[in-house]
Amino acid sequence: MHDMSVKWPNGARCAVMLTFDFDAETLWTSRDPANAHRPGVLSQGRYGAEVGVPKILDTLEEADVKGTFFVPGWTVENHTDKVEAILKGGHEVGHHSYSHVWVSDDPEKEVEEFERGLEALKSCVGVVPRGFRSPAGEVSAGLFRLLKKHGLLYDSSLMNHINPYRHTAEDGSPGVIELPWHWSLDDAPHALFSVKSPRPIFPNSHMLELFKDEFREIYRWGGLYDIIFHPQITGRPGRIAMLRELIAFIRTFPDVWITTGAEVAEHWAGLEAEGAV
């Protein structure tokens, strides 16, 4: 047997991270700069800020659970009140670049995006983030140097496991902790529609089936369930109902730790210190 179970706190069988990539308009401007002049396209991102985030916060409060919101610096600057509301709710705010552009093949731009995003978090809402998630999971080797240089605890950009693990830096020293994700636990592939790339928008039943199947087996394995939502997608009325239903479903399983990325990474670091991983 290949045992992948982790020693989670208080005898928990698995850990659950409910994460929200609060991209707002940057989701669209990063794909095509001309979208900055297309109010109809941008209105999808604004919906995420104006309606999606408040409704998600209400849903998390009703369920009495904490989430992790990865927020680009541009969003922090332009929707500061919503990021303040996230923090007031006791949720974690993580780093998600500055403008959500994909820069893994441009080292100079990668540094600029990373450091400008950090500065926006600090200057606008006083946040020194513990974790980072790259836009669309696009990363370079340079990213892990930046994460270590700026003292972040964890990354959540890679898809090569269902458990946390520690990166090794190029010089052989310990790097950041990775909290893996996967496209199958992301609302965007199922429900992000664009006129330029039209595709079906799947019903809640389709998404819930995938999300529940992954949870059942990750629970069985004793791993980390790291699911990604976008406020402009899951903030829609029917999707809010889906989020509520998913949380209730997860809660039917005994011994589940629903927590933030920072708490998962801190726990993993503690296990390492004990020699338990």
mmCIF file of N, CA and C in Angstrom, residues 117-252:
data_model
loop_
_atom_site.group_PDB
_atom_site.id
_atom_site.type_symbol
_atom_site.label_atom_id
_atom_site.label_comp_id
_atom_site.label_asym_id
_atom_site.label_seq_id
_atom_site.Cartn_x
_atom_site.Cartn_y
_atom_site.Cartn_z
ATOM 1 N N GLY A 117 3.104 43.703 -6.923
ATOM 2 C CA GLY A 117 1.962 43.121 -6.231
ATOM 3 C C GLY A 117 2.159 43.101 -4.726
ATOM 4 N N LEU A 118 3.352 42.744 -4.288
ATOM 5 C CA LEU A 118 3.669 42.764 -2.858
ATOM 6 C C LEU A 118 3.479 44.154 -2.275
ATOM 7 N N GLU A 119 3.988 45.145 -2.988
ATOM 8 C CA GLU A 119 3.905 46.522 -2.504
ATOM 9 C C GLU A 119 2.457 46.987 -2.388
ATOM 10 N N ALA A 120 1.614 46.613 -3.356
ATOM 11 C CA ALA A 120 0.206 47.004 -3.305
ATOM 12 C C ALA A 120 -0.491 46.405 -2.084
ATOM 13 N N LEU A 121 -0.215 45.142 -1.796
ATOM 14 C CA LEU A 121 -0.804 44.511 -0.622
ATOM 15 C C LEU A 121 -0.396 45.238 0.659
ATOM 16 N N LYS A 122 0.882 45.608 0.731
ATOM 17 C CA LYS A 122 1.384 46.264 1.948
ATOM 18 C C LYS A 122 0.845 47.684 2.077
ATOM 19 N N SER A 123 0.910 48.448 0.991
ATOM 20 C CA SER A 123 0.559 49.864 1.087
ATOM 21 C C SER A 123 -0.942 50.097 1.175
ATOM 22 N N CYS A 124 -1.745 49.261 0.540
ATOM 23 C CA CYS A 124 -3.198 49.489 0.519
ATOM 24 C C CYS A 124 -3.918 48.883 1.711
ATOM 25 N N VAL A 125 -3.526 47.674 2.105
ATOM 26 C CA VAL A 125 -4.273 46.992 3.179
ATOM 27 C C VAL A 125 -3.367 46.456 4.295
ATOM 28 N N GLY A 126 -2.080 46.786 4.245
ATOM 29 C CA GLY A 126 -1.174 46.397 5.330
ATOM 30 C C GLY A 126 -0.891 44.915 5.419
ATOM 31 N N VAL A 127 -1.037 44.195 4.294
ATOM 32 C CA VAL A 127 -0.834 42.743 4.299
ATOM 33 C C VAL A 127 0.567 42.386 3.816
ATOM 34 N N VAL A 128 1.256 41.593 4.610
ATOM 35 C CA VAL A 128 2.492 40.929 4.174
ATOM 36 C C VAL A 128 2.102 39.470 3.968
ATOM 37 N N PRO A 129 1.909 39.048 2.727
ATOM 38 C CA PRO A 129 1.308 37.738 2.478
ATOM 39 C C PRO A 129 2.218 36.581 2.875
ATOM 40 N N ARG A 130 1.601 35.488 3.295
ATOM 41 C CA ARG A 130 2.346 34.268 3.611
ATOM 42 C C ARG A 130 2.481 33.372 2.382
ATOM 43 N N GLY A 131 1.501 33.491 1.451
ATOM 44 C CA GLY A 131 1.473 32.570 0.318
ATOM 45 C C GLY A 131 1.270 33.276 -1.005
ATOM 46 N N PHE A 132 1.575 32.543 -2.081
ATOM 47 C CA PHE A 132 1.480 33.067 -3.448
ATOM 48 C C PHE A 132 0.840 32.021 -4.345
ATOM 49 N N ARG A 133 0.028 32.498 -5.284
ATOM 50 C CA ARG A 133 -0.469 31.636 -6.359
ATOM 51 C C ARG A 133 -0.245 32.373 -7.669
ATOM 52 N N SER A 134 0.378 31.707 -8.627
ATOM 53 C CA SER A 134 0.653 32.345 -9.902
ATOM 54 C C SER A 134 -0.600 32.362 -10.772
ATOM 55 N N PRO A 135 -0.735 33.384 -11.627
ATOM 56 C CA PRO A 135 -1.868 33.397 -12.559
ATOM 57 C C PRO A 135 -1.820 32.191 -13.491
ATOM 58 N N ALA A 136 -2.910 31.444 -13.544
ATOM 59 C CA ALA A 136 -3.075 30.297 -14.447
ATOM 60 C C ALA A 136 -2.045 29.194 -14.228
ATOM 61 N N GLY A 137 -1.393 29.190 -13.067
ATOM 62 C CA GLY A 137 -0.416 28.145 -12.789
ATOM 63 C C GLY A 137 0.838 28.231 -13.636
ATOM 64 N N GLU A 138 1.078 29.411 -14.244
ATOM 65 C CA GLU A 138 2.273 29.587 -15.081
ATOM 66 C C GLU A 138 3.418 30.068 -14.195
ATOM 67 N N VAL A 139 4.490 29.279 -14.131
ATOM 68 C CA VAL A 139 5.614 29.630 -13.256
ATOM 69 C C VAL A 139 6.940 29.414 -13.980
ATOM 70 N N SER A 140 7.984 30.000 -13.418
ATOM 71 C CA SER A 140 9.343 29.775 -13.905
ATOM 72 C C SER A 140 10.216 29.398 -12.712
ATOM 73 N N ALA A 141 11.434 28.975 -12.994
ATOM 74 C CA ALA A 141 12.371 28.678 -11.906
ATOM 75 C C ALA A 141 12.636 29.931 -11.086
ATOM 76 N N GLY A 142 12.594 31.085 -11.752
ATOM 77 C CA GLY A 142 12.854 32.342 -11.057
ATOM 78 C C GLY A 142 11.814 32.661 -9.997
ATOM 79 N N LEU A 143 10.597 32.172 -10.181
ATOM 80 C CA LEU A 143 9.554 32.440 -9.201
ATOM 81 C C LEU A 143 9.949 31.927 -7.830
ATOM 82 N N PHE A 144 10.538 30.744 -7.779
ATOM 83 C CA PHE A 144 10.859 30.150 -6.482
ATOM 84 C C PHE A 144 12.009 30.881 -5.797
ATOM 85 N N ARG A 145 12.877 31.515 -6.595
ATOM 86 C CA ARG A 145 13.891 32.395 -6.005
ATOM 87 C C ARG A 145 13.232 33.623 -5.389
ATOM 88 N N LEU A 146 12.238 34.184 -6.097
ATOM 89 C CA LEU A 146 11.529 35.361 -5.582
ATOM 90 C C LEU A 146 10.774 35.041 -4.298
ATOM 91 N N LEU A 147 10.110 33.893 -4.272
ATOM 92 C CA LEU A 147 9.360 33.504 -3.083
ATOM 93 C C LEU A 147 10.262 33.408 -1.861
ATOM 94 N N LYS A 148 11.434 32.814 -2.060
ATOM 95 C CA LYS A 148 12.360 32.665 -0.936
ATOM 96 C C LYS A 148 12.974 34.009 -0.547
ATOM 97 N N LYS A 149 13.351 34.786 -1.551
ATOM 98 C CA LYS A 149 13.968 36.100 -1.294
ATOM 99 C C LYS A 149 13.055 36.981 -0.451
ATOM 100 N N HIS A 150 11.753 36.942 -0.739
ATOM 101 C CA HIS A 150 10.814 37.827 -0.044
ATOM 102 C C HIS A 150 10.161 37.170 1.163
ATOM 103 N N GLY A 151 10.632 35.985 1.532
ATOM 104 C CA GLY A 151 10.240 35.385 2.796
ATOM 105 C C GLY A 151 8.844 34.807 2.858
ATOM 106 N N LEU A 152 8.273 34.422 1.712
ATOM 107 C CA LEU A 152 6.958 33.807 1.755
ATOM 108 C C LEU A 152 7.062 32.376 2.278
ATOM 109 N N LEU A 153 6.009 31.939 2.916
ATOM 110 C CA LEU A 153 5.987 30.600 3.513
ATOM 111 C C LEU A 153 5.650 29.524 2.493
ATOM 112 N N TYR A 154 4.700 29.845 1.586
ATOM 113 C CA TYR A 154 4.230 28.791 0.697
ATOM 114 C C TYR A 154 3.863 29.317 -0.684
ATOM 115 N N ASP A 155 3.770 28.363 -1.611
ATOM 116 C CA ASP A 155 3.290 28.586 -2.972
ATOM 117 C C ASP A 155 2.123 27.639 -3.213
ATOM 118 N N SER A 156 1.184 28.047 -4.078
ATOM 119 C CA SER A 156 0.097 27.141 -4.463
ATOM 120 C C SER A 156 -0.127 27.290 -5.968
ATOM 121 N N SER A 157 0.881 26.855 -6.747
ATOM 122 C CA SER A 157 0.853 27.035 -8.198
ATOM 123 C C SER A 157 1.041 25.740 -8.977
ATOM 124 N N LEU A 158 1.529 24.681 -8.334
ATOM 125 C CA LEU A 158 1.878 23.456 -9.047
ATOM 126 C C LEU A 158 0.843 22.353 -8.815
ATOM 127 N N MET A 159 0.928 21.332 -9.666
ATOM 128 C CA MET A 159 -0.118 20.301 -9.690
ATOM 129 C C MET A 159 0.431 18.877 -9.565
ATOM 130 N N ASN A 160 1.570 18.719 -8.911
ATOM 131 C CA ASN A 160 2.230 17.419 -8.951
ATOM 132 C C ASN A 160 2.041 16.563 -7.703
ATOM 133 N N HIS A 161 1.046 16.877 -6.864
ATOM 134 C CA HIS A 161 0.788 16.016 -5.707
ATOM 135 C C HIS A 161 -0.595 16.334 -5.149
ATOM 136 N N ILE A 162 -1.029 15.569 -4.159
ATOM 137 C CA ILE A 162 -2.238 15.922 -3.413
ATOM 138 C C ILE A 162 -1.890 16.260 -1.965
ATOM 139 N N ASN A 163 -0.597 16.313 -1.659
ATOM 140 C CA ASN A 163 -0.139 16.690 -0.334
ATOM 141 C C ASN A 163 0.850 17.845 -0.427
ATOM 142 N N PRO A 164 0.999 18.614 0.648
ATOM 143 C CA PRO A 164 2.059 19.614 0.679
ATOM 144 C C PRO A 164 3.433 18.947 0.570
ATOM 145 N N TYR A 165 4.398 19.714 0.141
ATOM 146 C CA TYR A 165 5.790 19.264 0.168
ATOM 147 C C TYR A 165 6.695 20.484 0.159
ATOM 148 N N ARG A 166 7.954 20.279 0.458
ATOM 149 C CA ARG A 166 8.928 21.369 0.534
ATOM 150 C C ARG A 166 9.751 21.413 -0.749
ATOM 151 N N HIS A 167 9.829 22.592 -1.364
ATOM 152 C CA HIS A 167 10.723 22.768 -2.512
ATOM 153 C C HIS A 167 12.180 22.773 -2.043
ATOM 154 N N THR A 168 13.074 22.398 -2.935
ATOM 155 C CA THR A 168 14.505 22.524 -2.702
ATOM 156 C C THR A 168 15.041 23.605 -3.620
ATOM 157 N N ALA A 169 15.691 24.603 -3.057
ATOM 158 C CA ALA A 169 16.242 25.709 -3.852
ATOM 159 C C ALA A 169 17.409 25.211 -4.701
ATOM 160 N N GLU A 170 17.786 26.040 -5.671
ATOM 161 C CA GLU A 170 18.858 25.657 -6.604
ATOM 162 C C GLU A 170 20.182 25.404 -5.893
ATOM 163 N N ASP A 171 20.383 26.071 -4.752
ATOM 164 C CA ASP A 171 21.634 25.861 -4.006
ATOM 165 C C ASP A 171 21.531 24.698 -3.019
ATOM 166 N N GLY A 172 20.407 23.982 -3.058
ATOM 167 C CA GLY A 172 20.228 22.830 -2.181
ATOM 168 C C GLY A 172 19.588 23.141 -0.844
ATOM 169 N N SER A 173 19.371 24.416 -0.563
ATOM 170 C CA SER A 173 18.740 24.798 0.706
ATOM 171 C C SER A 173 17.221 24.636 0.618
ATOM 172 N N PRO A 174 16.534 24.602 1.752
ATOM 173 C CA PRO A 174 15.084 24.445 1.720
ATOM 174 C C PRO A 174 14.401 25.649 1.064
ATOM 175 N N GLY A 175 13.437 25.367 0.216
ATOM 176 C CA GLY A 175 12.651 26.428 -0.404
ATOM 177 C C GLY A 175 11.313 26.578 0.298
ATOM 178 N N VAL A 176 10.338 27.125 -0.410
ATOM 179 C CA VAL A 176 9.005 27.305 0.181
ATOM 180 C C VAL A 176 8.244 25.978 0.182
ATOM 181 N N ILE A 177 7.169 25.950 0.928
ATOM 182 C CA ILE A 177 6.267 24.798 0.953
ATOM 183 C C ILE A 177 5.281 24.933 -0.211
ATOM 184 N N GLU A 178 5.028 23.842 -0.909
ATOM 185 C CA GLU A 178 4.047 23.830 -1.998
ATOM 186 C C GLU A 178 2.730 23.247 -1.502
ATOM 187 N N LEU A 179 1.629 23.930 -1.820
ATOM 188 C CA LEU A 179 0.285 23.427 -1.545
ATOM 189 C C LEU A 179 -0.376 23.199 -2.898
ATOM 190 N N PRO A 180 -0.334 21.979 -3.423
ATOM 191 C CA PRO A 180 -0.734 21.729 -4.814
ATOM 192 C C PRO A 180 -2.230 21.901 -5.066
ATOM 193 N N TRP A 181 -2.552 22.234 -6.307
ATOM 194 C CA TRP A 181 -3.929 22.346 -6.782
ATOM 195 C C TRP A 181 -4.050 21.535 -8.068
ATOM 196 N N HIS A 182 -5.224 21.612 -8.727
ATOM 197 C CA HIS A 182 -5.384 20.964 -10.031
ATOM 198 C C HIS A 182 -6.574 21.578 -10.754
ATOM 199 N N TRP A 183 -6.526 21.577 -12.094
ATOM 200 C CA TRP A 183 -7.612 22.159 -12.895
ATOM 201 C C TRP A 183 -8.973 21.521 -12.596
ATOM 202 N N SER A 184 -8.991 20.250 -12.195
ATOM 203 C CA SER A 184 -10.272 19.592 -11.926
ATOM 204 C C SER A 184 -10.964 20.185 -10.702
ATOM 205 N N LEU A 185 -10.199 20.878 -9.852
ATOM 206 C CA LEU A 185 -10.778 21.557 -8.690
ATOM 207 C C LEU A 185 -10.678 23.074 -8.884
ATOM 208 N N ASP A 186 -11.202 23.534 -10.004
ATOM 209 C CA ASP A 186 -11.163 24.953 -10.370
ATOM 210 C C ASP A 186 -12.447 25.230 -11.147
ATOM 211 N N ASP A 187 -13.167 26.276 -10.769
ATOM 212 C CA ASP A 187 -14.424 26.565 -11.463
ATOM 213 C C ASP A 187 -14.218 27.079 -12.892
ATOM 214 N N ALA A 188 -13.069 27.680 -13.181
ATOM 215 C CA ALA A 188 -12.873 28.350 -14.471
ATOM 216 C C ALA A 188 -12.987 27.432 -15.690
ATOM 217 N N PRO A 189 -12.378 26.227 -15.684
ATOM 218 C CA PRO A 189 -12.504 25.385 -16.876
ATOM 219 C C PRO A 189 -13.942 24.979 -17.192
ATOM 220 N N HIS A 190 -14.817 25.062 -16.204
ATOM 221 C CA HIS A 190 -16.193 24.620 -16.382
ATOM 222 C C HIS A 190 -17.167 25.762 -16.651
ATOM 223 N N ALA A 191 -16.800 26.984 -16.271
ATOM 224 C CA ALA A 191 -17.825 28.026 -16.275
ATOM 225 C C ALA A 191 -17.337 29.405 -16.703
ATOM 226 N N LEU A 192 -16.091 29.515 -17.158
ATOM 227 C CA LEU A 192 -15.591 30.821 -17.599
ATOM 228 C C LEU A 192 -15.833 30.972 -19.094
ATOM 229 N N PHE A 193 -16.783 31.813 -19.446
ATOM 230 C CA PHE A 193 -17.163 31.980 -20.853
ATOM 231 C C PHE A 193 -16.592 33.272 -21.409
ATOM 232 N N SER A 194 -16.149 33.220 -22.655
ATOM 233 C CA SER A 194 -15.678 34.404 -23.355
ATOM 234 C C SER A 194 -16.176 34.352 -24.789
ATOM 235 N N VAL A 195 -16.584 35.499 -25.321
ATOM 236 C CA VAL A 195 -17.032 35.555 -26.710
ATOM 237 C C VAL A 195 -15.907 35.129 -27.659
ATOM 238 N N LYS A 196 -14.664 35.447 -27.253
ATOM 239 C CA LYS A 196 -13.518 35.093 -28.104
ATOM 240 C C LYS A 196 -13.184 33.609 -28.038
ATOM 241 N N SER A 197 -13.594 32.951 -26.988
ATOM 242 C CA SER A 197 -13.369 31.497 -26.887
ATOM 243 C C SER A 197 -14.631 30.850 -26.328
ATOM 244 N N PRO A 198 -15.699 30.839 -27.137
ATOM 245 C CA PRO A 198 -16.988 30.325 -26.648
ATOM 246 C C PRO A 198 -16.921 28.829 -26.352
ATOM 247 N N ARG A 199 -17.625 28.428 -25.310
ATOM 248 C CA ARG A 199 -17.698 27.020 -24.927
ATOM 249 C C ARG A 199 -18.904 26.849 -24.015
ATOM 250 N N PRO A 200 -19.328 25.625 -23.795
ATOM 251 C CA PRO A 200 -20.487 25.428 -22.913
ATOM 252 C C PRO A 200 -20.198 25.887 -21.489
ATOM 253 N N ILE A 201 -21.226 26.380 -20.839
ATOM 254 C CA ILE A 201 -21.158 26.661 -19.407
ATOM 255 C C ILE A 201 -21.893 25.518 -18.711
ATOM 256 N N PHE A 202 -21.154 24.757 -17.915
ATOM 257 C CA PHE A 202 -21.720 23.539 -17.354
ATOM 258 C C PHE A 202 -22.576 23.826 -16.125
ATOM 259 N N PRO A 203 -23.595 22.995 -15.907
ATOM 260 C CA PRO A 203 -24.472 23.195 -14.742
ATOM 261 C C PRO A 203 -23.769 22.817 -13.441
ATOM 262 N N ASN A 204 -24.386 23.247 -12.356
ATOM 263 C CA ASN A 204 -23.829 22.924 -11.040
ATOM 264 C C ASN A 204 -23.646 21.428 -10.852
ATOM 265 N N SER A 205 -24.592 20.634 -11.369
ATOM 266 C CA SER A 205 -24.521 19.188 -11.161
ATOM 267 C C SER A 205 -23.235 18.612 -11.745
ATOM 268 N N HIS A 206 -22.807 19.131 -12.878
ATOM 269 C CA HIS A 206 -21.560 18.686 -13.526
ATOM 270 C C HIS A 206 -20.362 19.015 -12.628
ATOM 271 N N MET A 207 -20.295 20.278 -12.179
ATOM 272 C CA MET A 207 -19.162 20.704 -11.361
ATOM 273 C C MET A 207 -19.163 20.013 -10.004
ATOM 274 N N LEU A 208 -20.345 19.925 -9.383
ATOM 275 C CA LEU A 208 -20.413 19.289 -8.069
ATOM 276 C C LEU A 208 -19.997 17.825 -8.117
ATOM 277 N N GLU A 209 -20.366 17.143 -9.189
ATOM 278 C CA GLU A 209 -19.974 15.738 -9.310
ATOM 279 C C GLU A 209 -18.448 15.598 -9.308
ATOM 280 N N LEU A 210 -17.785 16.450 -10.082
ATOM 281 C CA LEU A 210 -16.320 16.426 -10.111
ATOM 282 C C LEU A 210 -15.740 16.794 -8.742
ATOM 283 N N PHE A 211 -16.240 17.877 -8.174
ATOM 284 C CA PHE A 211 -15.694 18.356 -6.908
ATOM 285 C C PHE A 211 -15.910 17.335 -5.785
ATOM 286 N N LYS A 212 -17.109 16.711 -5.769
ATOM 287 C CA LYS A 212 -17.402 15.717 -4.728
ATOM 288 C C LYS A 212 -16.578 14.447 -4.915
ATOM 289 N N ASP A 213 -16.438 13.989 -6.164
ATOM 290 C CA ASP A 213 -15.648 12.774 -6.412
ATOM 291 C C ASP A 213 -14.200 12.963 -5.973
ATOM 292 N N GLU A 214 -13.637 14.127 -6.297
ATOM 293 C CA GLU A 214 -12.264 14.400 -5.868
ATOM 294 C C GLU A 214 -12.174 14.431 -4.344
ATOM 295 N N PHE A 215 -13.175 15.056 -3.703
ATOM 296 C CA PHE A 215 -13.125 15.132 -2.245
ATOM 297 C C PHE A 215 -13.188 13.748 -1.612
ATOM 298 N N ARG A 216 -14.132 12.920 -2.070
ATOM 299 C CA ARG A 216 -14.276 11.587 -1.476
ATOM 300 C C ARG A 216 -12.949 10.828 -1.476
ATOM 301 N N GLU A 217 -12.248 10.889 -2.612
ATOM 302 C CA GLU A 217 -11.032 10.081 -2.707
ATOM 303 C C GLU A 217 -9.854 10.740 -1.990
ATOM 304 N N ILE A 218 -9.760 12.055 -2.035
ATOM 305 C CA ILE A 218 -8.702 12.723 -1.273
ATOM 306 C C ILE A 218 -8.919 12.485 0.219
ATOM 307 N N TYR A 219 -10.164 12.500 0.654
ATOM 308 C CA TYR A 219 -10.477 12.168 2.053
ATOM 309 C C TYR A 219 -10.015 10.748 2.371
ATOM 310 N N ARG A 220 -10.267 9.829 1.466
ATOM 311 C CA ARG A 220 -9.868 8.429 1.662
ATOM 312 C C ARG A 220 -8.350 8.311 1.743
ATOM 313 N N TRP A 221 -7.664 9.102 0.916
ATOM 314 C CA TRP A 221 -6.198 9.059 0.912
ATOM 315 C C TRP A 221 -5.586 9.829 2.085
ATOM 316 N N GLY A 222 -6.359 10.734 2.681
ATOM 317 C CA GLY A 222 -5.839 11.542 3.785
ATOM 318 C C GLY A 222 -5.019 12.726 3.336
ATOM 319 N N GLY A 223 -5.391 13.315 2.179
ATOM 320 C CA GLY A 223 -4.584 14.382 1.602
ATOM 321 C C GLY A 223 -5.157 15.772 1.777
ATOM 322 N N LEU A 224 -4.728 16.679 0.880
ATOM 323 C CA LEU A 224 -5.122 18.087 0.886
ATOM 324 C C LEU A 224 -6.069 18.364 -0.276
ATOM 325 N N TYR A 225 -7.229 18.898 0.033
ATOM 326 C CA TYR A 225 -8.238 19.271 -0.964
ATOM 327 C C TYR A 225 -8.167 20.781 -1.131
ATOM 328 N N ASP A 226 -7.511 21.223 -2.193
ATOM 329 C CA ASP A 226 -7.242 22.642 -2.451
ATOM 330 C C ASP A 226 -8.078 23.061 -3.655
ATOM 331 N N ILE A 227 -9.242 23.663 -3.404
ATOM 332 C CA ILE A 227 -10.174 23.987 -4.478
ATOM 333 C C ILE A 227 -10.164 25.490 -4.764
ATOM 334 N N ILE A 228 -10.305 25.842 -6.050
ATOM 335 C CA ILE A 228 -10.199 27.231 -6.494
ATOM 336 C C ILE A 228 -11.532 27.717 -7.070
ATOM 337 N N PHE A 229 -11.970 28.856 -6.545
ATOM 338 C CA PHE A 229 -13.144 29.540 -7.079
ATOM 339 C C PHE A 229 -12.752 30.958 -7.490
ATOM 340 N N HIS A 230 -13.499 31.530 -8.420
ATOM 341 C CA HIS A 230 -13.314 32.917 -8.832
ATOM 342 C C HIS A 230 -14.609 33.670 -8.522
ATOM 343 N N PRO A 231 -14.544 34.789 -7.798
ATOM 344 C CA PRO A 231 -15.774 35.494 -7.431
ATOM 345 C C PRO A 231 -16.656 35.872 -8.621
ATOM 346 N N GLN A 232 -16.062 36.120 -9.793
ATOM 347 C CA GLN A 232 -16.897 36.479 -10.938
ATOM 348 C C GLN A 232 -17.581 35.266 -11.552
ATOM 349 N N ILE A 233 -17.179 34.066 -11.130
ATOM 350 C CA ILE A 233 -17.811 32.831 -11.602
ATOM 351 C C ILE A 233 -18.700 32.256 -10.506
ATOM 352 N N THR A 234 -18.093 31.885 -9.392
ATOM 353 C CA THR A 234 -18.848 31.263 -8.303
ATOM 354 C C THR A 234 -19.663 32.295 -7.519
ATOM 355 N N GLY A 235 -19.447 33.577 -7.792
ATOM 356 C CA GLY A 235 -20.287 34.601 -7.182
ATOM 357 C C GLY A 235 -21.646 34.758 -7.842
ATOM 358 N N ARG A 236 -21.870 34.061 -8.968
ATOM 359 C CA ARG A 236 -23.198 34.081 -9.589
ATOM 360 C C ARG A 236 -24.212 33.396 -8.661
ATOM 361 N N PRO A 237 -25.481 33.795 -8.711
ATOM 362 C CA PRO A 237 -26.451 33.256 -7.746
ATOM 363 C C PRO A 237 -26.486 31.733 -7.660
ATOM 364 N N GLY A 238 -26.579 31.061 -8.806
ATOM 365 C CA GLY A 238 -26.645 29.598 -8.770
ATOM 366 C C GLY A 238 -25.367 28.962 -8.264
ATOM 367 N N ARG A 239 -24.234 29.608 -8.521
ATOM 368 C CA ARG A 239 -22.950 29.047 -8.070
ATOM 369 C C ARG A 239 -22.758 29.261 -6.566
ATOM 370 N N ILE A 240 -23.288 30.359 -6.029
ATOM 371 C CA ILE A 240 -23.249 30.547 -4.578
ATOM 372 C C ILE A 240 -23.992 29.390 -3.901
ATOM 373 N N ALA A 241 -25.112 29.008 -4.484
ATOM 374 C CA ALA A 241 -25.847 27.856 -3.954
ATOM 375 C C ALA A 241 -24.993 26.596 -4.024
ATOM 376 N N MET A 242 -24.218 26.464 -5.100
ATOM 377 C CA MET A 242 -23.326 25.314 -5.247
ATOM 378 C C MET A 242 -22.242 25.322 -4.173
ATOM 379 N N LEU A 243 -21.659 26.485 -3.920
ATOM 380 C CA LEU A 243 -20.633 26.598 -2.881
ATOM 381 C C LEU A 243 -21.206 26.194 -1.527
ATOM 382 N N ARG A 244 -22.397 26.677 -1.244
ATOM 383 C CA ARG A 244 -23.060 26.330 0.018
ATOM 384 C C ARG A 244 -23.276 24.824 0.113
ATOM 385 N N GLU A 245 -23.720 24.231 -0.994
ATOM 386 C CA GLU A 245 -23.980 22.787 -1.010
ATOM 387 C C GLU A 245 -22.687 21.993 -0.858
ATOM 388 N N LEU A 246 -21.610 22.450 -1.497
ATOM 389 C CA LEU A 246 -20.340 21.741 -1.401
ATOM 390 C C LEU A 246 -19.806 21.764 0.032
ATOM 391 N N ILE A 247 -19.870 22.916 0.675
ATOM 392 C CA ILE A 247 -19.409 23.004 2.068
ATOM 393 C C ILE A 247 -20.228 22.063 2.955
ATOM 394 N N ALA A 248 -21.545 22.050 2.745
ATOM 395 C CA ALA A 248 -22.404 21.156 3.540
ATOM 396 C C ALA A 248 -22.056 19.697 3.283
ATOM 397 N N PHE A 249 -21.758 19.356 2.028
ATOM 398 C CA PHE A 249 -21.365 17.984 1.688
ATOM 399 C C PHE A 249 -20.069 17.599 2.398
ATOM 400 N N ILE A 250 -19.079 18.475 2.338
ATOM 401 C CA ILE A 250 -17.799 18.198 2.997
ATOM 402 C C ILE A 250 -18.009 17.968 4.494
ATOM 403 N N ARG A 251 -18.939 18.718 5.053
ATOM 404 C CA ARG A 251 -19.182 18.632 6.497
ATOM 405 C C ARG A 251 -19.905 17.354 6.908
ATOM 406 N N THR A 252 -20.405 16.592 5.943
ATOM 407 C CA THR A 252 -21.020 15.307 6.303
ATOM 408 C C THR A 252 -19.962 14.257 6.607
#
